[in-house]
Amino acid sequence: MIKAENLSIKYSPQDTKPALDSITLNLKRGEKFALIGANGAGKSTFLLALSGVLLPSGGTLSVDGISVCKDSLKDIRRRVGLVFQNPDDQFFMPTVEDDIAFGPRNYGMDEGDIKIKMNAILEKLNISKLKERSAHHLSGGEKRLVGLAGILIMEPSLLLMDEPSSFLDPRARRNLISLLKELPQTMLIATHDLDMARDLCSQVILLKEGRKRADGEAEKILGNSALLEECGL
Ligand SMILES: Nc1ncnc2c1ncn2[C@@H]1O[C@H](COP(=O)(O)OP(=O)(O)OP(=O)(O)O)[C@@H](O)[C@H]1O
Ligand SMILES: [Mg+2]
């Protein structure tokens, strides 16, 4: 599903140290991956690269066999959904409802279908009451859930989430975890919430200072406290 070979990402060509440095990974479809690492380790950068927001400065990256490059961006964005770390980056329509409907409308989904899907997702996330509100005037946790709804309605085959449990109260967090557990999609979840990672993900990718430090079974990596400590976790 995701293949990276010596992938490097720089935010600017002048940077001496890349934000991601020679990452090689081969991630299987259908699994849930936790992407962990200290602040600045490169988690968000990797998610931005997977969604084509940042293009490789070295090496290669492919999703579903499609190489992520300028020419494939349309195709990549149809398959990959990213819920941003800062939910404000995601909203641009006047109401929550319009914001969630924006993506599917753009792809020509039938209005009736949009309504049915939207209502089901809002209900699952427990945010039906926010429909007519302005997305910019919501609380942090509400924004996070609305951002997630806007991505889920697109049914991406690869779901990327950047700190999905941040800002959420304990009940909303539990609710989110059980919802994500049910979804069939391949997921890559960047998070500091190691309990959620343990609960939700079968696999872990551990980054340290822009490099891959370890990847494999969640139980093994999350159970290795010396390794986690070494990586600042
Ligand atoms: N817009 C940017 N321009 C230049 N450098 C950036 C930019 N965004 C991030 N970086 C750098 O890239 C590196 C990786 O950052 P990234 O945001 O991917 O880390 P992260 O693992 O998501 O951290 P956090 O846990 O704090 O969210 C850091 O050194 C950071 O300073
Ligand atoms: Mg980040």
mmCIF file of C-alpha atoms and ligand atoms in Angstrom:
data_model
loop_
_atom_site.group_PDB
_atom_site.id
_atom_site.type_symbol
_atom_site.label_atom_id
_atom_site.label_comp_id
_atom_site.label_asym_id
_atom_site.label_seq_id
_atom_site.Cartn_x
_atom_site.Cartn_y
_atom_site.Cartn_z
ATOM 1 C CA MET A 1 0.000 0.000 0.000
ATOM 2 C CA ILE A 2 2.785 2.437 0.985
ATOM 3 C CA LYS A 3 6.296 2.033 -0.299
ATOM 4 C CA ALA A 4 9.122 4.412 0.527
ATOM 5 C CA GLU A 5 12.659 3.936 -0.695
ATOM 6 C CA ASN A 6 15.358 6.199 0.703
ATOM 7 C CA LEU A 7 12.716 8.905 0.931
ATOM 8 C CA SER A 8 14.054 12.294 1.945
ATOM 9 C CA ILE A 9 12.032 15.457 2.401
ATOM 10 C CA LYS A 10 13.341 18.978 2.708
ATOM 11 C CA TYR A 11 11.143 21.979 3.361
ATOM 12 C CA SER A 12 13.543 24.154 1.412
ATOM 13 C CA PRO A 13 16.332 23.192 -1.004
ATOM 14 C CA GLN A 14 18.821 25.147 1.134
ATOM 15 C CA ASP A 15 18.166 23.020 4.258
ATOM 16 C CA THR A 16 21.308 21.138 5.221
ATOM 17 C CA LYS A 17 19.439 18.588 7.309
ATOM 18 C CA PRO A 18 16.309 17.078 5.737
ATOM 19 C CA ALA A 19 13.125 16.784 7.839
ATOM 20 C CA LEU A 20 12.935 13.134 6.704
ATOM 21 C CA ASP A 21 16.160 11.340 5.952
ATOM 22 C CA SER A 22 16.403 8.167 3.797
ATOM 23 C CA ILE A 23 13.248 6.446 5.004
ATOM 24 C CA THR A 24 12.637 2.959 3.632
ATOM 25 C CA LEU A 25 9.317 1.305 4.438
ATOM 26 C CA ASN A 26 6.874 -1.152 2.962
ATOM 27 C CA LEU A 27 3.445 -0.978 4.596
ATOM 28 C CA LYS A 28 0.721 -3.550 3.992
ATOM 29 C CA ARG A 29 -2.831 -2.722 3.034
ATOM 30 C CA GLY A 30 -5.540 -3.051 5.668
ATOM 31 C CA GLU A 31 -3.319 -2.590 8.717
ATOM 32 C CA LYS A 32 -3.417 0.239 11.213
ATOM 33 C CA PHE A 33 -0.044 1.864 11.771
ATOM 34 C CA ALA A 34 0.943 4.182 14.582
ATOM 35 C CA LEU A 35 3.600 6.710 13.625
ATOM 36 C CA ILE A 36 5.422 7.722 16.765
ATOM 37 C CA GLY A 37 8.443 9.808 17.703
ATOM 38 C CA ALA A 38 9.388 12.870 19.726
ATOM 39 C CA ASN A 39 8.503 16.445 18.733
ATOM 40 C CA GLY A 40 10.192 17.279 15.444
ATOM 41 C CA ALA A 41 10.904 13.603 14.604
ATOM 42 C CA GLY A 42 9.187 13.968 11.219
ATOM 43 C CA LYS A 43 5.728 12.445 11.756
ATOM 44 C CA SER A 44 3.717 15.300 10.258
ATOM 45 C CA THR A 45 6.241 15.638 7.454
ATOM 46 C CA PHE A 46 5.717 11.991 6.502
ATOM 47 C CA LEU A 47 1.934 12.414 6.427
ATOM 48 C CA LEU A 48 2.281 15.551 4.283
ATOM 49 C CA ALA A 49 4.510 13.621 1.885
ATOM 50 C CA LEU A 50 2.016 10.754 1.661
ATOM 51 C CA SER A 51 -0.764 13.141 0.730
ATOM 52 C CA GLY A 52 1.380 14.903 -1.866
ATOM 53 C CA VAL A 53 1.549 18.225 -0.006
ATOM 54 C CA LEU A 54 5.342 17.851 0.121
ATOM 55 C CA LEU A 55 7.160 16.110 -2.727
ATOM 56 C CA PRO A 56 10.252 13.913 -2.269
ATOM 57 C CA SER A 57 13.562 15.735 -2.442
ATOM 58 C CA GLY A 58 15.293 12.372 -2.697
ATOM 59 C CA GLY A 59 14.281 8.721 -3.085
ATOM 60 C CA THR A 60 10.782 7.551 -3.997
ATOM 61 C CA LEU A 61 7.359 7.212 -2.415
ATOM 62 C CA SER A 62 4.339 5.384 -3.749
ATOM 63 C CA VAL A 63 0.785 4.767 -2.576
ATOM 64 C CA ASP A 64 -1.255 1.956 -4.127
ATOM 65 C CA GLY A 65 1.520 1.552 -6.687
ATOM 66 C CA ILE A 66 1.222 5.195 -7.775
ATOM 67 C CA SER A 67 4.391 7.194 -7.421
ATOM 68 C CA VAL A 68 3.791 10.453 -5.526
ATOM 69 C CA CYS A 69 4.889 13.230 -7.895
ATOM 70 C CA LYS A 70 3.466 16.348 -9.525
ATOM 71 C CA ASP A 71 1.697 14.433 -12.278
ATOM 72 C CA SER A 72 -0.048 12.001 -9.949
ATOM 73 C CA LEU A 73 -1.363 14.478 -7.365
ATOM 74 C CA LYS A 74 -4.974 14.301 -8.485
ATOM 75 C CA ASP A 75 -4.948 10.521 -8.278
ATOM 76 C CA ILE A 76 -3.158 10.521 -4.918
ATOM 77 C CA ARG A 77 -5.590 13.004 -3.357
ATOM 78 C CA ARG A 78 -8.542 10.888 -4.435
ATOM 79 C CA ARG A 79 -7.107 7.913 -2.506
ATOM 80 C CA VAL A 80 -5.462 9.544 0.455
ATOM 81 C CA GLY A 81 -7.281 11.520 3.155
ATOM 82 C CA LEU A 82 -5.315 13.578 5.669
ATOM 83 C CA VAL A 83 -6.761 14.941 8.892
ATOM 84 C CA PHE A 84 -4.385 17.778 9.787
ATOM 85 C CA GLN A 85 -2.661 18.303 13.123
ATOM 86 C CA ASN A 86 -4.081 21.823 13.238
ATOM 87 C CA PRO A 87 -7.729 21.489 12.252
ATOM 88 C CA ASP A 88 -7.935 25.173 11.261
ATOM 89 C CA ASP A 89 -5.847 24.333 8.200
ATOM 90 C CA GLN A 90 -8.717 22.297 6.898
ATOM 91 C CA PHE A 91 -11.754 24.587 6.993
ATOM 92 C CA PHE A 92 -12.776 27.125 4.432
ATOM 93 C CA MET A 93 -16.565 27.014 4.065
ATOM 94 C CA PRO A 94 -19.038 29.077 6.135
ATOM 95 C CA THR A 95 -20.708 26.163 7.948
ATOM 96 C CA VAL A 96 -19.704 22.751 9.219
ATOM 97 C CA GLU A 97 -22.224 21.153 6.866
ATOM 98 C CA ASP A 98 -20.824 22.921 3.780
ATOM 99 C CA ASP A 99 -17.331 22.173 4.846
ATOM 100 C CA ILE A 100 -17.927 18.449 5.160
ATOM 101 C CA ALA A 101 -19.832 18.408 1.850
ATOM 102 C CA PHE A 102 -17.127 20.352 0.006
ATOM 103 C CA GLY A 103 -14.945 17.386 -0.965
ATOM 104 C CA PRO A 104 -17.704 15.080 -2.186
ATOM 105 C CA ARG A 105 -19.394 17.964 -4.088
ATOM 106 C CA ASN A 106 -16.107 18.665 -5.773
ATOM 107 C CA TYR A 107 -16.020 15.073 -6.997
ATOM 108 C CA GLY A 108 -19.617 15.291 -8.175
ATOM 109 C CA MET A 109 -21.226 13.056 -5.559
ATOM 110 C CA ASP A 110 -25.037 13.144 -5.623
ATOM 111 C CA GLU A 111 -26.502 15.645 -3.088
ATOM 112 C CA GLY A 112 -28.851 13.015 -1.673
ATOM 113 C CA ASP A 113 -25.957 10.624 -1.091
ATOM 114 C CA ILE A 114 -23.907 13.380 0.506
ATOM 115 C CA LYS A 115 -26.723 14.086 2.953
ATOM 116 C CA ILE A 116 -27.167 10.440 3.925
ATOM 117 C CA LYS A 117 -23.441 9.853 4.392
ATOM 118 C CA MET A 118 -22.922 13.098 6.251
ATOM 119 C CA ASN A 119 -25.733 12.409 8.706
ATOM 120 C CA ALA A 120 -24.415 8.922 9.428
ATOM 121 C CA ILE A 121 -20.891 10.190 10.060
ATOM 122 C CA LEU A 122 -22.017 13.124 12.200
ATOM 123 C CA GLU A 123 -24.092 10.783 14.299
ATOM 124 C CA LYS A 124 -21.232 8.334 14.774
ATOM 125 C CA LEU A 125 -18.940 11.125 15.850
ATOM 126 C CA ASN A 126 -21.655 12.561 18.087
ATOM 127 C CA ILE A 127 -21.547 15.996 16.460
ATOM 128 C CA SER A 128 -24.882 16.259 14.620
ATOM 129 C CA LYS A 129 -25.694 19.358 16.629
ATOM 130 C CA LEU A 130 -22.760 21.256 15.095
ATOM 131 C CA LYS A 131 -24.072 21.066 11.507
ATOM 132 C CA GLU A 132 -25.060 24.685 11.094
ATOM 133 C CA ARG A 133 -22.259 26.216 13.123
ATOM 134 C CA SER A 134 -19.229 27.959 11.682
ATOM 135 C CA ALA A 135 -16.250 25.595 11.747
ATOM 136 C CA HIS A 136 -13.965 28.440 12.797
ATOM 137 C CA HIS A 137 -15.937 29.081 15.979
ATOM 138 C CA LEU A 138 -15.800 25.572 17.409
ATOM 139 C CA SER A 139 -13.734 24.279 20.310
ATOM 140 C CA GLY A 140 -10.480 22.431 19.587
ATOM 141 C CA GLY A 141 -12.039 18.990 20.044
ATOM 142 C CA GLU A 142 -15.116 19.875 17.983
ATOM 143 C CA LYS A 143 -12.880 21.112 15.163
ATOM 144 C CA ARG A 144 -10.921 17.894 15.256
ATOM 145 C CA LEU A 145 -14.077 15.783 14.878
ATOM 146 C CA VAL A 146 -15.472 17.981 12.094
ATOM 147 C CA GLY A 147 -12.131 17.733 10.270
ATOM 148 C CA LEU A 148 -12.288 13.968 10.568
ATOM 149 C CA ALA A 149 -15.882 13.896 9.257
ATOM 150 C CA GLY A 150 -14.800 15.880 6.177
ATOM 151 C CA ILE A 151 -12.220 13.222 5.389
ATOM 152 C CA LEU A 152 -14.286 10.140 6.272
ATOM 153 C CA ILE A 153 -17.076 11.169 3.910
ATOM 154 C CA MET A 154 -14.566 10.879 1.045
ATOM 155 C CA GLU A 155 -13.921 7.222 1.929
ATOM 156 C CA PRO A 156 -10.194 7.378 1.168
ATOM 157 C CA SER A 157 -8.416 4.040 0.827
ATOM 158 C CA LEU A 158 -5.588 5.416 2.963
ATOM 159 C CA LEU A 159 -6.553 7.421 6.032
ATOM 160 C CA LEU A 160 -3.864 9.624 7.551
ATOM 161 C CA MET A 161 -4.422 11.301 10.899
ATOM 162 C CA ASP A 162 -2.167 13.701 12.705
ATOM 163 C CA GLU A 163 -2.733 13.572 16.472
ATOM 164 C CA PRO A 164 -6.413 12.604 16.206
ATOM 165 C CA SER A 165 -6.925 12.296 19.955
ATOM 166 C CA SER A 166 -5.501 15.696 20.900
ATOM 167 C CA PHE A 167 -8.111 18.163 22.226
ATOM 168 C CA LEU A 168 -10.621 15.370 22.779
ATOM 169 C CA ASP A 169 -12.294 14.790 26.130
ATOM 170 C CA PRO A 170 -12.111 11.216 27.472
ATOM 171 C CA ARG A 171 -15.480 10.204 26.116
ATOM 172 C CA ALA A 172 -14.893 11.663 22.640
ATOM 173 C CA ARG A 173 -11.474 10.001 22.617
ATOM 174 C CA ARG A 174 -12.921 6.572 23.430
ATOM 175 C CA ASN A 175 -15.661 7.112 20.900
ATOM 176 C CA LEU A 176 -13.083 8.001 18.245
ATOM 177 C CA ILE A 177 -10.970 4.942 18.993
ATOM 178 C CA SER A 178 -13.916 2.578 18.693
ATOM 179 C CA LEU A 179 -15.038 4.256 15.470
ATOM 180 C CA LEU A 180 -11.554 3.933 13.956
ATOM 181 C CA LYS A 181 -11.377 0.302 15.041
ATOM 182 C CA GLU A 182 -14.437 -0.445 12.933
ATOM 183 C CA LEU A 183 -13.170 1.220 9.765
ATOM 184 C CA PRO A 184 -11.658 -1.116 7.172
ATOM 185 C CA GLN A 185 -9.195 1.406 5.716
ATOM 186 C CA THR A 186 -5.444 1.313 5.948
ATOM 187 C CA MET A 187 -4.546 3.944 8.538
ATOM 188 C CA LEU A 188 -1.436 5.775 9.518
ATOM 189 C CA ILE A 189 -1.851 7.662 12.766
ATOM 190 C CA ALA A 190 0.785 10.096 13.988
ATOM 191 C CA THR A 191 0.420 10.325 17.725
ATOM 192 C CA HIS A 192 1.940 10.880 21.150
ATOM 193 C CA ASP A 193 -0.978 8.979 22.653
ATOM 194 C CA LEU A 194 0.784 5.639 23.115
ATOM 195 C CA ASP A 195 -2.232 4.141 24.871
ATOM 196 C CA MET A 196 -4.325 4.807 21.792
ATOM 197 C CA ALA A 197 -1.552 3.387 19.600
ATOM 198 C CA ARG A 198 -1.528 0.222 21.705
ATOM 199 C CA ASP A 199 -5.294 -0.060 21.651
ATOM 200 C CA LEU A 200 -5.816 0.625 17.965
ATOM 201 C CA CYS A 201 -2.734 -0.213 15.931
ATOM 202 C CA SER A 202 -1.178 -3.581 15.094
ATOM 203 C CA GLN A 203 2.002 -1.978 13.738
ATOM 204 C CA VAL A 204 4.264 0.864 14.802
ATOM 205 C CA ILE A 205 6.759 3.026 12.940
ATOM 206 C CA LEU A 206 9.170 4.819 15.242
ATOM 207 C CA LEU A 207 10.963 7.915 13.960
ATOM 208 C CA LYS A 208 13.946 9.622 15.513
ATOM 209 C CA GLU A 209 15.331 12.911 14.231
ATOM 210 C CA GLY A 210 13.977 12.370 10.736
ATOM 211 C CA ARG A 211 15.123 8.779 10.432
ATOM 212 C CA LYS A 212 13.324 5.497 10.878
ATOM 213 C CA ARG A 213 14.487 4.005 14.157
ATOM 214 C CA ALA A 214 12.257 0.899 14.171
ATOM 215 C CA ASP A 215 9.127 -0.573 12.652
ATOM 216 C CA GLY A 216 7.150 -3.726 13.290
ATOM 217 C CA GLU A 217 4.628 -5.229 15.659
ATOM 218 C CA ALA A 218 3.102 -2.684 18.016
ATOM 219 C CA GLU A 219 3.382 -4.942 21.019
ATOM 220 C CA LYS A 220 7.126 -5.383 20.576
ATOM 221 C CA ILE A 221 8.004 -1.752 19.959
ATOM 222 C CA LEU A 222 5.640 -0.258 22.535
ATOM 223 C CA GLY A 223 6.848 -2.817 25.046
ATOM 224 C CA ASN A 224 10.482 -1.809 24.577
ATOM 225 C CA SER A 225 10.804 0.981 27.105
ATOM 226 C CA ALA A 226 14.544 1.428 26.571
ATOM 227 C CA LEU A 227 13.949 2.046 22.859
ATOM 228 C CA LEU A 228 11.103 4.469 23.534
ATOM 229 C CA GLU A 229 13.180 6.308 26.104
ATOM 230 C CA GLU A 230 16.082 6.586 23.662
ATOM 231 C CA CYS A 231 13.682 8.199 21.189
ATOM 232 C CA GLY A 232 12.423 10.729 23.704
ATOM 233 C CA LEU A 233 9.105 9.055 24.398
HETATM 234 N N1 LIG B 1 7.151 24.400 7.438
HETATM 235 C C1 LIG B 1 8.366 23.988 7.815
HETATM 236 N N2 LIG B 1 9.491 24.584 7.335
HETATM 237 C C2 LIG B 1 10.721 24.167 7.702
HETATM 238 N N3 LIG B 1 10.943 23.149 8.544
HETATM 239 C C3 LIG B 1 9.878 22.523 9.058
HETATM 240 C C4 LIG B 1 8.533 22.910 8.726
HETATM 241 N N4 LIG B 1 7.688 22.100 9.394
HETATM 242 C C5 LIG B 1 8.460 21.262 10.108
HETATM 243 N N5 LIG B 1 9.759 21.500 9.913
HETATM 244 C C6 LIG B 1 10.896 20.771 10.504
HETATM 245 O O1 LIG B 1 10.866 19.424 10.088
HETATM 246 C C7 LIG B 1 11.209 18.550 11.160
HETATM 247 C C8 LIG B 1 10.101 17.536 11.395
HETATM 248 O O2 LIG B 1 8.947 18.213 11.807
HETATM 249 P P1 LIG B 1 7.523 17.534 11.941
HETATM 250 O O3 LIG B 1 6.515 18.612 12.021
HETATM 251 O O4 LIG B 1 7.382 16.549 10.842
HETATM 252 O O5 LIG B 1 7.681 16.786 13.339
HETATM 253 P P2 LIG B 1 6.600 15.947 14.165
HETATM 254 O O6 LIG B 1 7.204 14.601 14.416
HETATM 255 O O7 LIG B 1 5.290 16.004 13.498
HETATM 256 O O8 LIG B 1 6.590 16.736 15.555
HETATM 257 P P3 LIG B 1 5.377 17.039 16.594
HETATM 258 O O9 LIG B 1 5.298 15.868 17.494
HETATM 259 O O10 LIG B 1 5.877 18.249 17.322
HETATM 260 O O11 LIG B 1 4.136 17.306 15.821
HETATM 261 C C9 LIG B 1 11.464 19.440 12.375
HETATM 262 O O12 LIG B 1 12.845 19.631 12.491
HETATM 263 C C10 LIG B 1 10.786 20.740 12.012
HETATM 264 O O13 LIG B 1 11.441 21.833 12.605
HETATM 265 MG MG MG B 2 3.493 16.844 14.011
#
